[in-house]
């Protein structure tokens, strides 16, 4: 049977670019919540000779994620998952952002853990925002509740979004939710390894995609301008890293986060250090 790679958010810029790479030697399954975008992504890949199976799936629905993996297993052996599905602050309120990014990640990873066999690997897309929010503002103590009590987890993490006023709640929710992605990908590594699975997260900076550009006026543009590499990241640059992380070449890589942000966080930290030491 052929090896299968599942790409959530597969109709987005990073998802399609990842499919172009892994589709060279894997069967590809793309999932997204918008069928029109899935149809366009499938057509784009088809022009390159890559046949992709598309599944309309909301990752916040555990049953839908179960069905996604079931569909993928009918095509072959699922060996890799690239979880890019997520939303930015401009796309909804704090609860929507938290539920999509955090609960969506939990669902995809837990079903991956339950169904994929020895040697499988998953890469979760976090964000440089997970590295920027001050640690004292991150309700890490509430994160384990996601595994046992979803309602309590959401209540605690959404309460943590109240620190900066109503207009900033979605942005804080985004940073906290991506911190959760980063935390989960580290904290669950030993458990995953018990089943022969690898788990890692990647934290992109500002990427030149439709979703990325939604945040340009909200501060992403200024961060790019002040970065060590003062330009937007390209989706294909992220895709190359995602594909490597789930490949056999990265067999020793697990339980960590890779910050791929053009030096944004490094620049922020150095300016803060220099400013405190005139």
Steps between C-alpha positions, in 0.01 A plus 500: 500500500613855434610740772249777570559852627204691645519879477247696702436852383606342176334760280703784652826635366730296722284189463509504120874563493554210738288275278721590203798356688360195677278417203810397305512168685196489729129482443363833621178569689403864536245612757341842536168650604435667165424277206559776243856543627554124500383482139745774398785335690427165339496657154830679565665178612347308210673733255828386657412135467415459870169332575358611833199362681300777666294471817279778631574491872468732798788410730309624805260205451664181634262275308583681177871453569438128562332484159790688341750245622267218402485633146878535492552142621290370213765636262803344668709521814489840668860581589499880527275787600569867438256695714482852357130561570446808711364853506648843567368778727337681208282198422281482810446560869717362779295183553502417130876550484564293813270219401634475145869522583515316831210251494559441129861409572396276786250315282735443208786387722295271721345324201847478342627344823217248509512390136847542347756223536866482595718746309232763448575869543293814547601864475274762658507860385539739793611861452768749593222656711556210739852635558403865541227498766661540846510173690314641799196556275482141378260279704717190460355342814167474316643329192484139632125545552457484123563127527242442770249786514459705182250741654728578795794546266310747283368690802847536650679595180230745392516662843867558427399708197341772714830675580501752217142606429233373265671611177813303580334177617530320165868587477568375852295187428713439193824526698370278780358243258829477313680467833274204561603347167864544597440361851304199376765411242762491774307360796356205308824392330578224748147361483512507120838332496347213695310418181797569271369839393677834465342839572646843438378857453619775269446868578486700177538875491293720270438295188382638167170313484139615490468449876838652576419819313181545704727592791717746306324810629472352848874505563643220290628746241697696758650181643616397153659838435702479822609136464852375439371387160268793416251327273200273519567129513400298197257210544735270311773575756270381776389200296857377454546502876168327568582229246842445655355472850271211404757327279725210595794740484373656825470174687667640815288817508215507750360696793630838391398820322685649204472879471509597132427872508774681312652612829200699624515364855879531511474865398230573758704343778822674402328840486347434841840403639671803350225729627538374855878543490567848361 
